[in-house]
mmCIF file of N, CA and C in Angstrom:
data_model
loop_
_atom_site.group_PDB
_atom_site.id
_atom_site.type_symbol
_atom_site.label_atom_id
_atom_site.label_comp_id
_atom_site.label_asym_id
_atom_site.label_seq_id
_atom_site.Cartn_x
_atom_site.Cartn_y
_atom_site.Cartn_z
ATOM 1 N N MET A 1 -7.616 6.526 9.718
ATOM 2 C CA MET A 1 -6.854 6.014 10.824
ATOM 3 C C MET A 1 -6.438 7.169 11.739
ATOM 4 N N ALA A 2 -7.387 7.822 12.267
ATOM 5 C CA ALA A 2 -7.085 8.910 13.187
ATOM 6 C C ALA A 2 -6.427 8.348 14.438
ATOM 7 N N ASN A 3 -5.790 9.208 15.180
ATOM 8 C CA ASN A 3 -5.085 8.778 16.379
ATOM 9 C C ASN A 3 -6.090 8.594 17.515
ATOM 10 N N ALA A 4 -6.940 7.601 17.380
ATOM 11 C CA ALA A 4 -7.977 7.316 18.364
ATOM 12 C C ALA A 4 -7.429 6.370 19.432
ATOM 13 N N PRO A 5 -8.086 6.311 20.592
ATOM 14 C CA PRO A 5 -7.613 5.453 21.682
ATOM 15 C C PRO A 5 -7.541 3.969 21.309
ATOM 16 N N ASP A 6 -8.395 3.508 20.388
ATOM 17 C CA ASP A 6 -8.376 2.092 20.033
ATOM 18 C C ASP A 6 -7.330 1.776 18.968
ATOM 19 N N ASN A 7 -6.569 2.786 18.525
ATOM 20 C CA ASN A 7 -5.484 2.550 17.586
ATOM 21 C C ASN A 7 -4.241 2.100 18.334
ATOM 22 N N LYS A 8 -3.522 1.175 17.734
ATOM 23 C CA LYS A 8 -2.293 0.707 18.372
ATOM 24 C C LYS A 8 -1.126 0.954 17.425
ATOM 25 N N PRO A 9 0.035 1.217 17.993
ATOM 26 C CA PRO A 9 1.200 1.452 17.139
ATOM 27 C C PRO A 9 1.787 0.125 16.650
ATOM 28 N N ILE A 10 2.101 0.082 15.366
ATOM 29 C CA ILE A 10 2.819 -1.053 14.806
ATOM 30 C C ILE A 10 3.912 -0.491 13.897
ATOM 31 N N THR A 11 4.827 -1.333 13.533
ATOM 32 C CA THR A 11 5.857 -0.941 12.586
ATOM 33 C C THR A 11 5.793 -1.905 11.417
ATOM 34 N N VAL A 12 5.709 -1.346 10.221
ATOM 35 C CA VAL A 12 5.759 -2.168 9.013
ATOM 36 C C VAL A 12 7.071 -1.870 8.308
ATOM 37 N N VAL A 13 7.581 -2.854 7.616
ATOM 38 C CA VAL A 13 8.844 -2.691 6.903
ATOM 39 C C VAL A 13 8.558 -2.804 5.409
ATOM 40 N N ILE A 14 8.891 -1.735 4.691
ATOM 41 C CA ILE A 14 8.726 -1.707 3.238
ATOM 42 C C ILE A 14 10.091 -1.425 2.631
ATOM 43 N N ALA A 15 10.521 -2.304 1.750
ATOM 44 C CA ALA A 15 11.812 -2.168 1.074
ATOM 45 C C ALA A 15 12.950 -2.031 2.073
ATOM 46 N N GLY A 16 12.828 -2.750 3.186
ATOM 47 C CA GLY A 16 13.889 -2.757 4.182
ATOM 48 C C GLY A 16 13.888 -1.589 5.151
ATOM 49 N N ARG A 17 12.918 -0.694 5.039
ATOM 50 C CA ARG A 17 12.861 0.466 5.937
ATOM 51 C C ARG A 17 11.626 0.376 6.825
ATOM 52 N N PRO A 18 11.782 0.620 8.119
ATOM 53 C CA PRO A 18 10.638 0.553 9.039
ATOM 54 C C PRO A 18 9.803 1.841 8.992
ATOM 55 N N TYR A 19 8.496 1.660 9.085
ATOM 56 C CA TYR A 19 7.563 2.779 9.123
ATOM 57 C C TYR A 19 6.586 2.565 10.274
ATOM 58 N N PRO A 20 6.656 3.398 11.310
ATOM 59 C CA PRO A 20 5.712 3.269 12.423
ATOM 60 C C PRO A 20 4.369 3.903 12.039
ATOM 61 N N ILE A 21 3.302 3.180 12.295
ATOM 62 C CA ILE A 21 1.950 3.701 12.044
ATOM 63 C C ILE A 21 1.029 3.236 13.156
ATOM 64 N N ARG A 22 -0.163 3.813 13.199
ATOM 65 C CA ARG A 22 -1.166 3.416 14.183
ATOM 66 C C ARG A 22 -2.361 2.846 13.426
ATOM 67 N N VAL A 23 -2.849 1.703 13.884
ATOM 68 C CA VAL A 23 -3.965 1.027 13.235
ATOM 69 C C VAL A 23 -4.926 0.471 14.278
ATOM 70 N N THR A 24 -6.137 0.206 13.841
ATOM 71 C CA THR A 24 -7.077 -0.505 14.702
ATOM 72 C C THR A 24 -6.833 -2.003 14.527
ATOM 73 N N GLU A 25 -7.346 -2.785 15.439
ATOM 74 C CA GLU A 25 -7.197 -4.245 15.352
ATOM 75 C C GLU A 25 -7.726 -4.755 14.013
ATOM 76 N N GLY A 26 -8.855 -4.220 13.572
ATOM 77 C CA GLY A 26 -9.459 -4.673 12.328
ATOM 78 C C GLY A 26 -8.671 -4.317 11.088
ATOM 79 N N GLU A 27 -7.865 -3.290 11.155
ATOM 80 C CA GLU A 27 -7.082 -2.856 10.000
ATOM 81 C C GLU A 27 -5.733 -3.560 9.891
ATOM 82 N N GLU A 28 -5.235 -4.048 11.007
ATOM 83 C CA GLU A 28 -3.863 -4.555 11.036
ATOM 84 C C GLU A 28 -3.633 -5.711 10.069
ATOM 85 N N LYS A 29 -4.492 -6.695 10.068
ATOM 86 C CA LYS A 29 -4.293 -7.866 9.222
ATOM 87 C C LYS A 29 -4.263 -7.470 7.747
ATOM 88 N N GLY A 30 -5.214 -6.659 7.335
ATOM 89 C CA GLY A 30 -5.266 -6.219 5.944
ATOM 90 C C GLY A 30 -4.063 -5.378 5.565
ATOM 91 N N LEU A 31 -3.632 -4.523 6.482
ATOM 92 C CA LEU A 31 -2.480 -3.677 6.215
ATOM 93 C C LEU A 31 -1.218 -4.515 6.076
ATOM 94 N N ARG A 32 -1.059 -5.490 6.959
ATOM 95 C CA ARG A 32 0.133 -6.352 6.874
ATOM 96 C C ARG A 32 0.136 -7.157 5.567
ATOM 97 N N ALA A 33 -1.040 -7.581 5.119
ATOM 98 C CA ALA A 33 -1.132 -8.288 3.833
ATOM 99 C C ALA A 33 -0.749 -7.341 2.691
ATOM 100 N N LEU A 34 -1.217 -6.101 2.768
ATOM 101 C CA LEU A 34 -0.885 -5.109 1.748
ATOM 102 C C LEU A 34 0.619 -4.837 1.723
ATOM 103 N N VAL A 35 1.221 -4.719 2.889
ATOM 104 C CA VAL A 35 2.675 -4.497 2.973
ATOM 105 C C VAL A 35 3.414 -5.677 2.344
ATOM 106 N N GLY A 36 2.928 -6.884 2.577
ATOM 107 C CA GLY A 36 3.537 -8.063 1.953
ATOM 108 C C GLY A 36 3.457 -7.991 0.434
ATOM 109 N N GLU A 37 2.307 -7.583 -0.093
ATOM 110 C CA GLU A 37 2.141 -7.436 -1.539
ATOM 111 C C GLU A 37 3.074 -6.359 -2.087
ATOM 112 N N ILE A 38 3.177 -5.253 -1.374
ATOM 113 C CA ILE A 38 4.057 -4.164 -1.801
ATOM 114 C C ILE A 38 5.496 -4.655 -1.855
ATOM 115 N N ASN A 39 5.935 -5.341 -0.812
ATOM 116 C CA ASN A 39 7.304 -5.853 -0.792
ATOM 117 C C ASN A 39 7.553 -6.873 -1.898
ATOM 118 N N ASP A 40 6.572 -7.735 -2.163
ATOM 119 C CA ASP A 40 6.713 -8.706 -3.251
ATOM 120 C C ASP A 40 6.873 -7.996 -4.592
ATOM 121 N N ARG A 41 6.027 -7.003 -4.820
ATOM 122 C CA ARG A 41 6.086 -6.270 -6.083
ATOM 123 C C ARG A 41 7.396 -5.484 -6.195
ATOM 124 N N PHE A 42 7.803 -4.875 -5.081
ATOM 125 C CA PHE A 42 9.074 -4.144 -5.046
ATOM 126 C C PHE A 42 10.231 -5.088 -5.383
ATOM 127 N N ASN A 43 10.235 -6.265 -4.765
ATOM 128 C CA ASN A 43 11.295 -7.244 -5.031
ATOM 129 C C ASN A 43 11.304 -7.678 -6.491
ATOM 130 N N ASP A 44 10.115 -7.847 -7.068
ATOM 131 C CA ASP A 44 10.025 -8.195 -8.493
ATOM 132 C C ASP A 44 10.671 -7.113 -9.358
ATOM 133 N N PHE A 45 10.404 -5.845 -9.031
ATOM 134 C CA PHE A 45 11.011 -4.750 -9.786
ATOM 135 C C PHE A 45 12.528 -4.739 -9.603
ATOM 136 N N GLN A 46 12.986 -5.005 -8.396
ATOM 137 C CA GLN A 46 14.440 -5.028 -8.164
ATOM 138 C C GLN A 46 15.117 -6.126 -8.980
ATOM 139 N N ILE A 47 14.457 -7.265 -9.119
ATOM 140 C CA ILE A 47 15.022 -8.363 -9.902
ATOM 141 C C ILE A 47 14.975 -8.021 -11.393
ATOM 142 N N LYS A 48 13.840 -7.495 -11.826
ATOM 143 C CA LYS A 48 13.650 -7.188 -13.242
ATOM 144 C C LYS A 48 14.541 -6.035 -13.705
ATOM 145 N N TYR A 49 14.726 -5.048 -12.839
ATOM 146 C CA TYR A 49 15.499 -3.858 -13.192
ATOM 147 C C TYR A 49 16.704 -3.734 -12.256
ATOM 148 N N ARG A 50 17.637 -4.629 -12.407
ATOM 149 C CA ARG A 50 18.816 -4.662 -11.530
ATOM 150 C C ARG A 50 19.657 -3.396 -11.613
ATOM 151 N N ASP A 51 19.582 -2.691 -12.727
ATOM 152 C CA ASP A 51 20.385 -1.489 -12.903
ATOM 153 C C ASP A 51 19.761 -0.261 -12.233
ATOM 154 N N ARG A 52 18.560 -0.410 -11.682
ATOM 155 C CA ARG A 52 17.868 0.706 -11.025
ATOM 156 C C ARG A 52 18.122 0.669 -9.527
ATOM 157 N N ASP A 53 18.081 1.856 -8.901
ATOM 158 C CA ASP A 53 18.263 1.886 -7.451
ATOM 159 C C ASP A 53 16.932 1.632 -6.745
ATOM 160 N N LYS A 54 17.014 1.537 -5.417
ATOM 161 C CA LYS A 54 15.833 1.224 -4.604
ATOM 162 C C LYS A 54 14.704 2.225 -4.813
ATOM 163 N N GLN A 55 15.053 3.494 -4.867
ATOM 164 C CA GLN A 55 14.027 4.525 -5.012
ATOM 165 C C GLN A 55 13.270 4.362 -6.331
ATOM 166 N N ASP A 56 13.979 4.050 -7.406
ATOM 167 C CA ASP A 56 13.316 3.829 -8.688
ATOM 168 C C ASP A 56 12.328 2.674 -8.591
ATOM 169 N N CYS A 57 12.737 1.597 -7.943
ATOM 170 C CA CYS A 57 11.857 0.436 -7.792
ATOM 171 C C CYS A 57 10.647 0.764 -6.923
ATOM 172 N N LEU A 58 10.848 1.572 -5.885
ATOM 173 C CA LEU A 58 9.725 1.989 -5.048
ATOM 174 C C LEU A 58 8.738 2.841 -5.833
ATOM 175 N N VAL A 59 9.261 3.745 -6.654
ATOM 176 C CA VAL A 59 8.380 4.596 -7.461
ATOM 177 C C VAL A 59 7.611 3.753 -8.473
ATOM 178 N N MET A 60 8.263 2.786 -9.094
ATOM 179 C CA MET A 60 7.557 1.920 -10.038
ATOM 180 C C MET A 60 6.467 1.120 -9.320
ATOM 181 N N THR A 61 6.754 0.676 -8.111
ATOM 182 C CA THR A 61 5.754 -0.031 -7.313
ATOM 183 C C THR A 61 4.577 0.880 -7.014
ATOM 184 N N LEU A 62 4.866 2.094 -6.574
ATOM 185 C CA LEU A 62 3.820 3.070 -6.274
ATOM 186 C C LEU A 62 2.977 3.365 -7.509
ATOM 187 N N LEU A 63 3.615 3.566 -8.648
ATOM 188 C CA LEU A 63 2.869 3.854 -9.875
ATOM 189 C C LEU A 63 1.962 2.694 -10.273
ATOM 190 N N THR A 64 2.430 1.470 -10.069
ATOM 191 C CA THR A 64 1.608 0.306 -10.373
ATOM 192 C C THR A 64 0.342 0.298 -9.515
ATOM 193 N N TYR A 65 0.514 0.518 -8.202
ATOM 194 C CA TYR A 65 -0.640 0.550 -7.309
ATOM 195 C C TYR A 65 -1.550 1.729 -7.607
ATOM 196 N N ALA A 66 -0.970 2.877 -7.898
ATOM 197 C CA ALA A 66 -1.777 4.063 -8.206
ATOM 198 C C ALA A 66 -2.602 3.834 -9.466
ATOM 199 N N SER A 67 -2.011 3.207 -10.455
ATOM 200 C CA SER A 67 -2.726 2.911 -11.694
ATOM 201 C C SER A 67 -3.881 1.944 -11.437
ATOM 202 N N GLU A 68 -3.621 0.906 -10.648
ATOM 203 C CA GLU A 68 -4.673 -0.057 -10.315
ATOM 204 C C GLU A 68 -5.791 0.607 -9.513
ATOM 205 N N LEU A 69 -5.414 1.457 -8.577
ATOM 206 C CA LEU A 69 -6.407 2.157 -7.765
ATOM 207 C C LEU A 69 -7.262 3.070 -8.635
ATOM 208 N N ARG A 70 -6.634 3.769 -9.552
ATOM 209 C CA ARG A 70 -7.378 4.673 -10.443
ATOM 210 C C ARG A 70 -8.368 3.882 -11.296
ATOM 211 N N SER A 71 -7.928 2.770 -11.855
ATOM 212 C CA SER A 71 -8.814 1.936 -12.666
ATOM 213 C C SER A 71 -9.985 1.417 -11.838
ATOM 214 N N ALA A 72 -9.684 0.968 -10.626
ATOM 215 C CA ALA A 72 -10.744 0.451 -9.756
ATOM 216 C C ALA A 72 -11.725 1.556 -9.381
ATOM 217 N N ARG A 73 -11.212 2.767 -9.116
ATOM 218 C CA ARG A 73 -12.102 3.890 -8.782
ATOM 219 C C ARG A 73 -12.999 4.230 -9.955
ATOM 220 N N GLU A 74 -12.446 4.215 -11.153
ATOM 221 C CA GLU A 74 -13.253 4.518 -12.337
ATOM 222 C C GLU A 74 -14.367 3.498 -12.497
ATOM 223 N N GLN A 75 -14.057 2.235 -12.251
ATOM 224 C CA GLN A 75 -15.083 1.199 -12.314
ATOM 225 C C GLN A 75 -16.114 1.398 -11.207
ATOM 226 N N ALA A 76 -15.632 1.753 -10.017
ATOM 227 C CA ALA A 76 -16.541 1.966 -8.887
ATOM 228 C C ALA A 76 -17.433 3.175 -9.146
ATOM 229 N N ASP A 77 -16.870 4.220 -9.740
ATOM 230 C CA ASP A 77 -17.660 5.416 -10.043
ATOM 231 C C ASP A 77 -18.752 5.135 -11.056
ATOM 232 N N SER A 78 -18.536 4.124 -11.885
ATOM 233 C CA SER A 78 -19.562 3.767 -12.854
ATOM 234 C C SER A 78 -20.664 2.929 -12.207
ATOM 235 N N GLY A 79 -20.538 2.711 -10.871
ATOM 236 C CA GLY A 79 -21.579 2.015 -10.125
ATOM 237 C C GLY A 79 -21.537 0.517 -10.284
ATOM 238 N N SER A 80 -20.389 -0.042 -10.665
ATOM 239 C CA SER A 80 -20.333 -1.470 -10.949
ATOM 240 C C SER A 80 -20.358 -2.353 -9.710
ATOM 241 N N ASP A 81 -19.827 -1.851 -8.564
ATOM 242 C CA ASP A 81 -19.757 -2.745 -7.410
ATOM 243 C C ASP A 81 -19.606 -1.946 -6.115
ATOM 244 N N ASP A 82 -20.626 -1.998 -5.274
ATOM 245 C CA ASP A 82 -20.596 -1.262 -4.009
ATOM 246 C C ASP A 82 -19.556 -1.836 -3.047
ATOM 247 N N ALA A 83 -19.369 -3.153 -3.034
ATOM 248 C CA ALA A 83 -18.378 -3.773 -2.147
ATOM 249 C C ALA A 83 -16.975 -3.335 -2.530
ATOM 250 N N LEU A 84 -16.722 -3.214 -3.825
ATOM 251 C CA LEU A 84 -15.412 -2.755 -4.283
ATOM 252 C C LEU A 84 -15.170 -1.319 -3.833
ATOM 253 N N SER A 85 -16.190 -0.494 -3.908
ATOM 254 C CA SER A 85 -16.066 0.898 -3.468
ATOM 255 C C SER A 85 -15.703 0.969 -1.993
ATOM 256 N N LYS A 86 -16.327 0.144 -1.187
ATOM 257 C CA LYS A 86 -16.032 0.122 0.245
ATOM 258 C C LYS A 86 -14.596 -0.341 0.488
ATOM 259 N N ARG A 87 -14.163 -1.365 -0.237
ATOM 260 C CA ARG A 87 -12.791 -1.885 -0.083
ATOM 261 C C ARG A 87 -11.769 -0.833 -0.499
ATOM 262 N N LEU A 88 -12.058 -0.122 -1.575
ATOM 263 C CA LEU A 88 -11.153 0.933 -2.024
ATOM 264 C C LEU A 88 -11.071 2.061 -0.999
ATOM 265 N N ALA A 89 -12.187 2.383 -0.391
ATOM 266 C CA ALA A 89 -12.185 3.418 0.640
ATOM 267 C C ALA A 89 -11.324 2.990 1.822
ATOM 268 N N GLN A 90 -11.417 1.713 2.206
ATOM 269 C CA GLN A 90 -10.589 1.200 3.292
ATOM 270 C C GLN A 90 -9.108 1.244 2.919
ATOM 271 N N LEU A 91 -8.793 0.836 1.691
ATOM 272 C CA LEU A 91 -7.416 0.850 1.233
ATOM 273 C C LEU A 91 -6.881 2.278 1.200
ATOM 274 N N ASP A 92 -7.678 3.185 0.720
ATOM 275 C CA ASP A 92 -7.280 4.596 0.667
ATOM 276 C C ASP A 92 -7.011 5.130 2.068
ATOM 277 N N LYS A 93 -7.838 4.743 3.015
ATOM 278 C CA LYS A 93 -7.669 5.170 4.414
ATOM 279 C C LYS A 93 -6.360 4.626 4.998
ATOM 280 N N MET A 94 -6.043 3.358 4.689
ATOM 281 C CA MET A 94 -4.805 2.753 5.172
ATOM 282 C C MET A 94 -3.581 3.475 4.607
ATOM 283 N N VAL A 95 -3.636 3.747 3.305
ATOM 284 C CA VAL A 95 -2.498 4.415 2.649
ATOM 285 C C VAL A 95 -2.323 5.818 3.224
ATOM 286 N N GLU A 96 -3.413 6.530 3.429
ATOM 287 C CA GLU A 96 -3.326 7.864 4.028
ATOM 288 C C GLU A 96 -2.699 7.796 5.418
ATOM 289 N N GLY A 97 -3.042 6.778 6.181
ATOM 290 C CA GLY A 97 -2.473 6.612 7.515
ATOM 291 C C GLY A 97 -0.976 6.346 7.463
ATOM 292 N N MET A 98 -0.533 5.625 6.448
ATOM 293 C CA MET A 98 0.896 5.347 6.319
ATOM 294 C C MET A 98 1.659 6.615 5.927
ATOM 295 N N LEU A 99 1.024 7.465 5.147
ATOM 296 C CA LEU A 99 1.687 8.684 4.668
ATOM 297 C C LEU A 99 1.569 9.809 5.665
ATOM 298 N N GLY A 100 0.518 9.788 6.490
ATOM 299 C CA GLY A 100 0.258 10.886 7.415
ATOM 300 C C GLY A 100 0.936 10.690 8.667
#
């Protein structure tokens, strides 16, 4: 998600905090769906672990996604599914854009 002319600025809200990022039209829908999943998982952790603060729940959410991504990459590296590899590359690109 380089800062190309066809990228547009959007703001996503994760755990109640806004994060401005730039995305292409084709990435926006998938990214917003991913943000929804992240928030759902974060909320589940907050309910399950009421004694933990927001940061703990965010880290648990991140670890869950990182673990799933690692498992999927290992499967992709074994050559099991080219479409999955492409989807993981797109997801990795989106996450890098949110962090960068």
